[in-house]
Amino acid sequence: MASASAGYLLRVDLTTGSCQREPLAASLLQEYLGGRGLGTALLQGYAGLAPLSPEMPLVLTIGPLCGTPIPMSSRCVLTGRSPLTDTIFSSTSGGPLGPCLLGAGLTAVLVQGRAASPCLLEISQDGEQLVSADQFWGLGSGAALQRLGQFGAAAVIGPAGEQQLRYASVETASGEPFSRGGLGAVMGSKRLKGIVLKTGPATVTIADQAGFDKAMEDLMRLFRASPFLLGPLGIHEHGTSALVDLLKQRGMLPGRNFSSFEGDETGWNAHALRQQFHPQPGGCYDCTVACKRIAADGTLLPEYDQLAAFGGLCGSTSLEQIVQLCEQCHEQGVDPISYASEMAACNGETSLTVKGLELPPYDPRASTGLALAYATSPHGGSHLPAWPISSEILRKPVPTDRFSFDGKARVIAMFEDANAAVDCLSLCRFASAAVELEELAALLSAVTGQGYSPADLARVGNRTVQQERLFNQQCGFTAADDCLPQRFFTESANGLAPLDQQRFEQELAAYHRIRAAQCL
């Protein structure tokens, strides 16, 4: 059993080969909880370093709900400075990595330096050490994980990371990769092939069992009431490929390089996936929702983002080809979204990016909140920091008008703060489709024995976002970098008109005023 209110940091210097454990300051955990917030806090003071500088840290963190029976709570967060965007960047992954990190008695691992030769960081209950990775260097991610996974949880880079491709991913065993932002290139620059946890998963001691049972009852009731999570047409039943038809109907499924979609998504939607592969449900470490789909031979099948990237942005009509492309991306250790975006633009066009990050396959002309969220995201063109799709498409936690910019500045700022809090707890973003900060505060209070309110969690989220924006400012980013590709203001697509640029800029200015006022 581990305590949810204490934590240790493992500080690794690859240059000298030293590994040292140190207690995390209680004030740091109080202010940031863990996960994305803790990773962001540990990176403060390093903004002057280039993404691939040996001394630029790469930080792996878990949140205070890791090790509990709460669904979707096993995620861990990888944070660094992205070589693709030059911004601070956090990426999350599920699977056993987080619980096994807890099993090693750690809340965070901070890696600096550059090894003289390829190495692995091995962590066990008896200690940690750097060992040679010469026999693994050059191996694909799948082959490396197959050999290392027998020891426990692992996260590795493939050849793309070793060659420092700017959108290289970090692949994990039994969980999705840390895919976006190119943090695999950061590991490659440090000559760190992977991190191996030779520990079993741990559980935390619940401080208030009666309160926890009540909070869990409330949580599960809301999960069961969520059509998106556990409904007959939701992601439990069909995986995230269930979004293909819904987003096509809403005009959000993009065509080639964000032109109108003119293909036939029925060749690679949820029904096609089921008919062709007869997949079994799978999830991240005993997750109730089990949104992943696994083929009979163990192949992890593409989710919505990969299906829409290759089938929509690139125009592929073959489900077999999409599956093969995804397998190749995982084996090489490449972010499929960035790779698909580059493929979509190979006919001479420019891939559509914000702060250097290729946009995921969600067309912002179908969602004014998404348009604003792409621009303001501290990580570059990502829908995840605010995840307005929840309110504008799924209508949760409250529905908002997806065609109006009115009030969206405050809505996006609130969503960014709330979702940052979720990332600090290291919960899956999909939890936001059913529960709000009220339920999460009750769970955290019961686990830790400390009283947390929804406002407390919102403040943690806000503190995290503000620190990310400050880091980016110290890296030279300004308000002018919060922008959107001009195509979305001048061209229609999927029967939707171009975005109103004047209203977009008005709400963007309002967003900047809100964030500036919060800093006073």
PDB file of N, CA, C and O in Angstrom, residues 129-189:
ATOM      1  N   GLN A 129      18.829   1.591 -11.803  1.00  0.00           N
ATOM      2  CA  GLN A 129      20.141   1.588 -12.412  1.00  0.00           C
ATOM      3  C   GLN A 129      20.013   1.846 -13.907  1.00  0.00           C
ATOM      4  O   GLN A 129      18.956   1.635 -14.513  1.00  0.00           O
ATOM      5  N   LEU A 130      21.099   2.308 -14.487  1.00  0.00           N
ATOM      6  CA  LEU A 130      21.203   2.467 -15.930  1.00  0.00           C
ATOM      7  C   LEU A 130      21.976   1.286 -16.480  1.00  0.00           C
ATOM      8  O   LEU A 130      23.058   0.960 -15.993  1.00  0.00           O
ATOM      9  N   VAL A 131      21.415   0.620 -17.483  1.00  0.00           N
ATOM     10  CA  VAL A 131      22.074  -0.540 -18.077  1.00  0.00           C
ATOM     11  C   VAL A 131      22.199  -0.326 -19.574  1.00  0.00           C
ATOM     12  O   VAL A 131      21.467   0.477 -20.176  1.00  0.00           O
ATOM     13  N   SER A 132      23.088  -1.021 -20.182  1.00  0.00           N
ATOM     14  CA  SER A 132      23.331  -0.872 -21.617  1.00  0.00           C
ATOM     15  C   SER A 132      22.101  -1.270 -22.421  1.00  0.00           C
ATOM     16  O   SER A 132      21.420  -2.255 -22.126  1.00  0.00           O
ATOM     17  N   ALA A 133      21.844  -0.492 -23.465  1.00  0.00           N
ATOM     18  CA  ALA A 133      20.758  -0.800 -24.395  1.00  0.00           C
ATOM     19  C   ALA A 133      21.296  -1.049 -25.791  1.00  0.00           C
ATOM     20  O   ALA A 133      20.548  -0.962 -26.775  1.00  0.00           O
ATOM     21  N   ASP A 134      22.586  -1.380 -25.889  1.00  0.00           N
ATOM     22  CA  ASP A 134      23.177  -1.622 -27.208  1.00  0.00           C
ATOM     23  C   ASP A 134      22.420  -2.696 -27.981  1.00  0.00           C
ATOM     24  O   ASP A 134      22.230  -2.600 -29.199  1.00  0.00           O
ATOM     25  N   GLN A 135      21.942  -3.731 -27.268  1.00  0.00           N
ATOM     26  CA  GLN A 135      21.248  -4.829 -27.936  1.00  0.00           C
ATOM     27  C   GLN A 135      19.839  -4.450 -28.381  1.00  0.00           C
ATOM     28  O   GLN A 135      19.226  -5.157 -29.193  1.00  0.00           O
ATOM     29  N   PHE A 136      19.328  -3.336 -27.850  1.00  0.00           N
ATOM     30  CA  PHE A 136      17.980  -2.891 -28.203  1.00  0.00           C
ATOM     31  C   PHE A 136      17.988  -1.730 -29.196  1.00  0.00           C
ATOM     32  O   PHE A 136      16.986  -1.490 -29.865  1.00  0.00           O
ATOM     33  N   TRP A 137      19.095  -1.018 -29.268  1.00  0.00           N
ATOM     34  CA  TRP A 137      19.170   0.165 -30.138  1.00  0.00           C
ATOM     35  C   TRP A 137      19.006  -0.278 -31.588  1.00  0.00           C
ATOM     36  O   TRP A 137      19.683  -1.187 -32.057  1.00  0.00           O
ATOM     37  N   GLY A 138      18.095   0.340 -32.289  1.00  0.00           N
ATOM     38  CA  GLY A 138      17.794  -0.028 -33.666  1.00  0.00           C
ATOM     39  C   GLY A 138      16.577  -0.921 -33.781  1.00  0.00           C
ATOM     40  O   GLY A 138      16.018  -1.069 -34.876  1.00  0.00           O
ATOM     41  N   LEU A 139      16.141  -1.514 -32.674  1.00  0.00           N
ATOM     42  CA  LEU A 139      14.950  -2.349 -32.709  1.00  0.00           C
ATOM     43  C   LEU A 139      13.694  -1.496 -32.825  1.00  0.00           C
ATOM     44  O   LEU A 139      13.628  -0.377 -32.293  1.00  0.00           O
ATOM     45  N   GLY A 140      12.687  -2.037 -33.495  1.00  0.00           N
ATOM     46  CA  GLY A 140      11.393  -1.394 -33.502  1.00  0.00           C
ATOM     47  C   GLY A 140      10.772  -1.417 -32.119  1.00  0.00           C
ATOM     48  O   GLY A 140      11.151  -2.231 -31.262  1.00  0.00           O
ATOM     49  N   SER A 141       9.789  -0.561 -31.912  1.00  0.00           N
ATOM     50  CA  SER A 141       9.179  -0.459 -30.592  1.00  0.00           C
ATOM     51  C   SER A 141       8.537  -1.767 -30.164  1.00  0.00           C
ATOM     52  O   SER A 141       8.672  -2.193 -29.011  1.00  0.00           O
ATOM     53  N   GLY A 142       7.814  -2.402 -31.087  1.00  0.00           N
ATOM     54  CA  GLY A 142       7.148  -3.648 -30.748  1.00  0.00           C
ATOM     55  C   GLY A 142       8.121  -4.734 -30.339  1.00  0.00           C
ATOM     56  O   GLY A 142       7.900  -5.440 -29.345  1.00  0.00           O
ATOM     57  N   ALA A 143       9.214  -4.854 -31.092  1.00  0.00           N
ATOM     58  CA  ALA A 143      10.209  -5.874 -30.769  1.00  0.00           C
ATOM     59  C   ALA A 143      10.869  -5.584 -29.430  1.00  0.00           C
ATOM     60  O   ALA A 143      11.106  -6.493 -28.624  1.00  0.00           O
ATOM     61  N   ALA A 144      11.156  -4.316 -29.173  1.00  0.00           N
ATOM     62  CA  ALA A 144      11.785  -3.955 -27.902  1.00  0.00           C
ATOM     63  C   ALA A 144      10.838  -4.202 -26.733  1.00  0.00           C
ATOM     64  O   ALA A 144      11.232  -4.736 -25.691  1.00  0.00           O
ATOM     65  N   LEU A 145       9.577  -3.830 -26.906  1.00  0.00           N
ATOM     66  CA  LEU A 145       8.604  -4.031 -25.828  1.00  0.00           C
ATOM     67  C   LEU A 145       8.366  -5.519 -25.563  1.00  0.00           C
ATOM     68  O   LEU A 145       8.158  -5.928 -24.412  1.00  0.00           O
ATOM     69  N   GLN A 146       8.398  -6.315 -26.603  1.00  0.00           N
ATOM     70  CA  GLN A 146       8.195  -7.742 -26.424  1.00  0.00           C
ATOM     71  C   GLN A 146       9.291  -8.351 -25.562  1.00  0.00           C
ATOM     72  O   GLN A 146       9.034  -9.218 -24.726  1.00  0.00           O
ATOM     73  N   ARG A 147      10.517  -7.864 -25.740  1.00  0.00           N
ATOM     74  CA  ARG A 147      11.630  -8.390 -24.965  1.00  0.00           C
ATOM     75  C   ARG A 147      11.693  -7.793 -23.571  1.00  0.00           C
ATOM     76  O   ARG A 147      12.088  -8.464 -22.618  1.00  0.00           O
ATOM     77  N   LEU A 148      11.261  -6.543 -23.447  1.00  0.00           N
ATOM     78  CA  LEU A 148      11.343  -5.877 -22.141  1.00  0.00           C
ATOM     79  C   LEU A 148      10.086  -6.057 -21.312  1.00  0.00           C
ATOM     80  O   LEU A 148      10.128  -5.967 -20.079  1.00  0.00           O
ATOM     81  N   GLY A 149       8.957  -6.296 -21.973  1.00  0.00           N
ATOM     82  CA  GLY A 149       7.697  -6.373 -21.259  1.00  0.00           C
ATOM     83  C   GLY A 149       7.617  -7.531 -20.290  1.00  0.00           C
ATOM     84  O   GLY A 149       6.816  -7.506 -19.348  1.00  0.00           O
ATOM     85  N   GLN A 150       8.470  -8.545 -20.476  1.00  0.00           N
ATOM     86  CA  GLN A 150       8.458  -9.683 -19.560  1.00  0.00           C
ATOM     87  C   GLN A 150       8.892  -9.278 -18.162  1.00  0.00           C
ATOM     88  O   GLN A 150       8.590  -9.979 -17.182  1.00  0.00           O
ATOM     89  N   PHE A 151       9.575  -8.148 -18.048  1.00  0.00           N
ATOM     90  CA  PHE A 151      10.041  -7.707 -16.743  1.00  0.00           C
ATOM     91  C   PHE A 151       9.002  -6.866 -16.006  1.00  0.00           C
ATOM     92  O   PHE A 151       9.097  -6.647 -14.809  1.00  0.00           O
ATOM     93  N   GLY A 152       8.007  -6.349 -16.704  1.00  0.00           N
ATOM     94  CA  GLY A 152       7.011  -5.472 -16.100  1.00  0.00           C
ATOM     95  C   GLY A 152       6.568  -4.428 -17.100  1.00  0.00           C
ATOM     96  O   GLY A 152       6.512  -4.693 -18.293  1.00  0.00           O
ATOM     97  N   ALA A 153       6.263  -3.245 -16.633  1.00  0.00           N
ATOM     98  CA  ALA A 153       5.834  -2.164 -17.516  1.00  0.00           C
ATOM     99  C   ALA A 153       7.042  -1.511 -18.168  1.00  0.00           C
ATOM    100  O   ALA A 153       8.121  -1.427 -17.579  1.00  0.00           O
ATOM    101  N   ALA A 154       6.857  -1.030 -19.396  1.00  0.00           N
ATOM    102  CA  ALA A 154       7.967  -0.418 -20.118  1.00  0.00           C
ATOM    103  C   ALA A 154       7.459   0.667 -21.053  1.00  0.00           C
ATOM    104  O   ALA A 154       6.325   0.611 -21.528  1.00  0.00           O
ATOM    105  N   ALA A 155       8.318   1.643 -21.323  1.00  0.00           N
ATOM    106  CA  ALA A 155       8.075   2.688 -22.315  1.00  0.00           C
ATOM    107  C   ALA A 155       9.359   2.849 -23.109  1.00  0.00           C
ATOM    108  O   ALA A 155      10.431   3.051 -22.523  1.00  0.00           O
ATOM    109  N   VAL A 156       9.271   2.728 -24.441  1.00  0.00           N
ATOM    110  CA  VAL A 156      10.471   2.738 -25.273  1.00  0.00           C
ATOM    111  C   VAL A 156      10.273   3.622 -26.494  1.00  0.00           C
ATOM    112  O   VAL A 156       9.144   3.946 -26.872  1.00  0.00           O
ATOM    113  N   ILE A 157      11.379   3.966 -27.119  1.00  0.00           N
ATOM    114  CA  ILE A 157      11.341   4.645 -28.410  1.00  0.00           C
ATOM    115  C   ILE A 157      11.708   3.651 -29.498  1.00  0.00           C
ATOM    116  O   ILE A 157      12.354   2.635 -29.253  1.00  0.00           O
ATOM    117  N   GLY A 158      11.279   3.954 -30.715  1.00  0.00           N
ATOM    118  CA  GLY A 158      11.648   3.161 -31.871  1.00  0.00           C
ATOM    119  C   GLY A 158      12.743   3.850 -32.656  1.00  0.00           C
ATOM    120  O   GLY A 158      13.353   4.831 -32.189  1.00  0.00           O
ATOM    121  N   PRO A 159      13.021   3.392 -33.875  1.00  0.00           N
ATOM    122  CA  PRO A 159      14.048   4.019 -34.708  1.00  0.00           C
ATOM    123  C   PRO A 159      13.809   5.511 -34.938  1.00  0.00           C
ATOM    124  O   PRO A 159      14.773   6.275 -35.055  1.00  0.00           O
ATOM    125  N   ALA A 160      12.546   5.935 -35.010  1.00  0.00           N
ATOM    126  CA  ALA A 160      12.274   7.363 -35.235  1.00  0.00           C
ATOM    127  C   ALA A 160      12.797   8.207 -34.083  1.00  0.00           C
ATOM    128  O   ALA A 160      13.362   9.285 -34.297  1.00  0.00           O
ATOM    129  N   GLY A 161      12.599   7.746 -32.866  1.00  0.00           N
ATOM    130  CA  GLY A 161      13.119   8.478 -31.713  1.00  0.00           C
ATOM    131  C   GLY A 161      14.635   8.475 -31.680  1.00  0.00           C
ATOM    132  O   GLY A 161      15.263   9.487 -31.350  1.00  0.00           O
ATOM    133  N   GLU A 162      15.217   7.329 -32.007  1.00  0.00           N
ATOM    134  CA  GLU A 162      16.681   7.230 -32.027  1.00  0.00           C
ATOM    135  C   GLU A 162      17.277   8.224 -33.024  1.00  0.00           C
ATOM    136  O   GLU A 162      18.336   8.810 -32.779  1.00  0.00           O
ATOM    137  N   GLN A 163      16.576   8.431 -34.150  1.00  0.00           N
ATOM    138  CA  GLN A 163      17.047   9.364 -35.174  1.00  0.00           C
ATOM    139  C   GLN A 163      16.556  10.788 -34.927  1.00  0.00           C
ATOM    140  O   GLN A 163      16.786  11.674 -35.743  1.00  0.00           O
ATOM    141  N   GLN A 164      15.863  10.979 -33.809  1.00  0.00           N
ATOM    142  CA  GLN A 164      15.396  12.291 -33.358  1.00  0.00           C
ATOM    143  C   GLN A 164      14.443  12.959 -34.353  1.00  0.00           C
ATOM    144  O   GLN A 164      14.485  14.170 -34.575  1.00  0.00           O
ATOM    145  N   LEU A 165      13.580  12.127 -34.961  1.00  0.00           N
ATOM    146  CA  LEU A 165      12.503  12.670 -35.773  1.00  0.00           C
ATOM    147  C   LEU A 165      11.619  13.536 -34.888  1.00  0.00           C
ATOM    148  O   LEU A 165      11.238  13.128 -33.799  1.00  0.00           O
ATOM    149  N   ARG A 166      11.267  14.720 -35.354  1.00  0.00           N
ATOM    150  CA  ARG A 166      10.622  15.703 -34.480  1.00  0.00           C
ATOM    151  C   ARG A 166       9.224  15.299 -34.031  1.00  0.00           C
ATOM    152  O   ARG A 166       8.686  15.902 -33.110  1.00  0.00           O
ATOM    153  N   TYR A 167       8.607  14.298 -34.685  1.00  0.00           N
ATOM    154  CA  TYR A 167       7.320  13.831 -34.178  1.00  0.00           C
ATOM    155  C   TYR A 167       7.391  12.353 -33.778  1.00  0.00           C
ATOM    156  O   TYR A 167       6.438  11.592 -33.923  1.00  0.00           O
ATOM    157  N   ALA A 168       8.532  11.958 -33.216  1.00  0.00           N
ATOM    158  CA  ALA A 168       8.680  10.599 -32.701  1.00  0.00           C
ATOM    159  C   ALA A 168       7.883  10.438 -31.409  1.00  0.00           C
ATOM    160  O   ALA A 168       7.801  11.355 -30.591  1.00  0.00           O
ATOM    161  N   SER A 169       7.305   9.263 -31.230  1.00  0.00           N
ATOM    162  CA  SER A 169       6.499   8.970 -30.046  1.00  0.00           C
ATOM    163  C   SER A 169       7.282   8.100 -29.068  1.00  0.00           C
ATOM    164  O   SER A 169       8.395   7.645 -29.350  1.00  0.00           O
ATOM    165  N   VAL A 170       6.671   7.882 -27.911  1.00  0.00           N
ATOM    166  CA  VAL A 170       7.188   6.927 -26.925  1.00  0.00           C
ATOM    167  C   VAL A 170       6.123   5.852 -26.777  1.00  0.00           C
ATOM    168  O   VAL A 170       4.999   6.142 -26.361  1.00  0.00           O
ATOM    169  N   GLU A 171       6.462   4.634 -27.136  1.00  0.00           N
ATOM    170  CA  GLU A 171       5.501   3.534 -27.124  1.00  0.00           C
ATOM    171  C   GLU A 171       5.528   2.824 -25.770  1.00  0.00           C
ATOM    172  O   GLU A 171       6.576   2.730 -25.130  1.00  0.00           O
ATOM    173  N   THR A 172       4.384   2.300 -25.351  1.00  0.00           N
ATOM    174  CA  THR A 172       4.292   1.637 -24.052  1.00  0.00           C
ATOM    175  C   THR A 172       3.701   0.241 -24.205  1.00  0.00           C
ATOM    176  O   THR A 172       3.023  -0.058 -25.192  1.00  0.00           O
ATOM    177  N   ALA A 173       3.951  -0.593 -23.212  1.00  0.00           N
ATOM    178  CA  ALA A 173       3.392  -1.932 -23.185  1.00  0.00           C
ATOM    179  C   ALA A 173       1.987  -1.883 -22.603  1.00  0.00           C
ATOM    180  O   ALA A 173       1.768  -1.296 -21.545  1.00  0.00           O
ATOM    181  N   SER A 174       1.027  -2.485 -23.301  1.00  0.00           N
ATOM    182  CA  SER A 174      -0.362  -2.593 -22.836  1.00  0.00           C
ATOM    183  C   SER A 174      -1.010  -1.244 -22.569  1.00  0.00           C
ATOM    184  O   SER A 174      -1.804  -1.083 -21.651  1.00  0.00           O
ATOM    185  N   GLY A 175      -0.669  -0.274 -23.343  1.00  0.00           N
ATOM    186  CA  GLY A 175      -1.276   1.043 -23.223  1.00  0.00           C
ATOM    187  C   GLY A 175      -0.958   1.841 -24.454  1.00  0.00           C
ATOM    188  O   GLY A 175      -0.043   1.510 -25.206  1.00  0.00           O
ATOM    189  N   GLU A 176      -1.710   2.917 -24.694  1.00  0.00           N
ATOM    190  CA  GLU A 176      -1.425   3.695 -25.885  1.00  0.00           C
ATOM    191  C   GLU A 176      -0.145   4.508 -25.681  1.00  0.00           C
ATOM    192  O   GLU A 176       0.306   4.719 -24.562  1.00  0.00           O
ATOM    193  N   PRO A 177       0.493   4.949 -26.759  1.00  0.00           N
ATOM    194  CA  PRO A 177       1.767   5.650 -26.640  1.00  0.00           C
ATOM    195  C   PRO A 177       1.613   7.084 -26.152  1.00  0.00           C
ATOM    196  O   PRO A 177       0.523   7.656 -26.169  1.00  0.00           O
ATOM    197  N   PHE A 178       2.725   7.638 -25.701  1.00  0.00           N
ATOM    198  CA  PHE A 178       2.843   9.090 -25.557  1.00  0.00           C
ATOM    199  C   PHE A 178       3.135   9.583 -26.976  1.00  0.00           C
ATOM    200  O   PHE A 178       4.279   9.648 -27.402  1.00  0.00           O
ATOM    201  N   SER A 179       2.083   9.898 -27.711  1.00  0.00           N
ATOM    202  CA  SER A 179       2.252   9.989 -29.161  1.00  0.00           C
ATOM    203  C   SER A 179       2.590  11.376 -29.683  1.00  0.00           C
ATOM    204  O   SER A 179       3.420  11.519 -30.569  1.00  0.00           O
ATOM    205  N   ARG A 180       1.958  12.416 -29.169  1.00  0.00           N
ATOM    206  CA  ARG A 180       2.083  13.712 -29.802  1.00  0.00           C
ATOM    207  C   ARG A 180       3.233  14.524 -29.208  1.00  0.00           C
ATOM    208  O   ARG A 180       3.656  14.315 -28.096  1.00  0.00           O
ATOM    209  N   GLY A 181       3.748  15.475 -30.004  1.00  0.00           N
ATOM    210  CA  GLY A 181       4.730  16.416 -29.488  1.00  0.00           C
ATOM    211  C   GLY A 181       6.178  16.048 -29.663  1.00  0.00           C
ATOM    212  O   GLY A 181       7.065  16.849 -29.377  1.00  0.00           O
ATOM    213  N   GLY A 182       6.472  14.830 -30.120  1.00  0.00           N
ATOM    214  CA  GLY A 182       7.854  14.474 -30.405  1.00  0.00           C
ATOM    215  C   GLY A 182       8.725  14.199 -29.200  1.00  0.00           C
ATOM    216  O   GLY A 182       9.948  14.305 -29.287  1.00  0.00           O
ATOM    217  N   LEU A 183       8.129  13.786 -28.078  1.00  0.00           N
ATOM    218  CA  LEU A 183       8.948  13.542 -26.892  1.00  0.00           C
ATOM    219  C   LEU A 183       9.817  12.303 -27.048  1.00  0.00           C
ATOM    220  O   LEU A 183      10.791  12.127 -26.305  1.00  0.00           O
ATOM    221  N   GLY A 184       9.496  11.449 -28.035  1.00  0.00           N
ATOM    222  CA  GLY A 184      10.389  10.337 -28.347  1.00  0.00           C
ATOM    223  C   GLY A 184      11.742  10.819 -28.854  1.00  0.00           C
ATOM    224  O   GLY A 184      12.776  10.185 -28.603  1.00  0.00           O
ATOM    225  N   ALA A 185      11.743  11.946 -29.568  1.00  0.00           N
ATOM    226  CA  ALA A 185      13.010  12.519 -30.039  1.00  0.00           C
ATOM    227  C   ALA A 185      13.851  13.020 -28.875  1.00  0.00           C
ATOM    228  O   ALA A 185      15.082  12.987 -28.920  1.00  0.00           O
ATOM    229  N   VAL A 186      13.180  13.509 -27.819  1.00  0.00           N
ATOM    230  CA  VAL A 186      13.907  13.957 -26.628  1.00  0.00           C
ATOM    231  C   VAL A 186      14.628  12.772 -25.989  1.00  0.00           C
ATOM    232  O   VAL A 186      15.801  12.861 -25.622  1.00  0.00           O
ATOM    233  N   MET A 187      13.927  11.636 -25.861  1.00  0.00           N
ATOM    234  CA  MET A 187      14.581  10.439 -25.326  1.00  0.00           C
ATOM    235  C   MET A 187      15.731   9.999 -26.226  1.00  0.00           C
ATOM    236  O   MET A 187      16.803   9.615 -25.739  1.00  0.00           O
ATOM    237  N   GLY A 188      15.507  10.062 -27.535  1.00  0.00           N
ATOM    238  CA  GLY A 188      16.567   9.676 -28.456  1.00  0.00           C
ATOM    239  C   GLY A 188      17.796  10.548 -28.328  1.00  0.00           C
ATOM    240  O   GLY A 188      18.933  10.060 -28.386  1.00  0.00           O
ATOM    241  N   SER A 189      17.589  11.851 -28.153  1.00  0.00           N
ATOM    242  CA  SER A 189      18.727  12.762 -28.000  1.00  0.00           C
ATOM    243  C   SER A 189      19.509  12.475 -26.734  1.00  0.00           C
ATOM    244  O   SER A 189      20.705  12.769 -26.648  1.00  0.00           O
TER     245      SER A 189
END
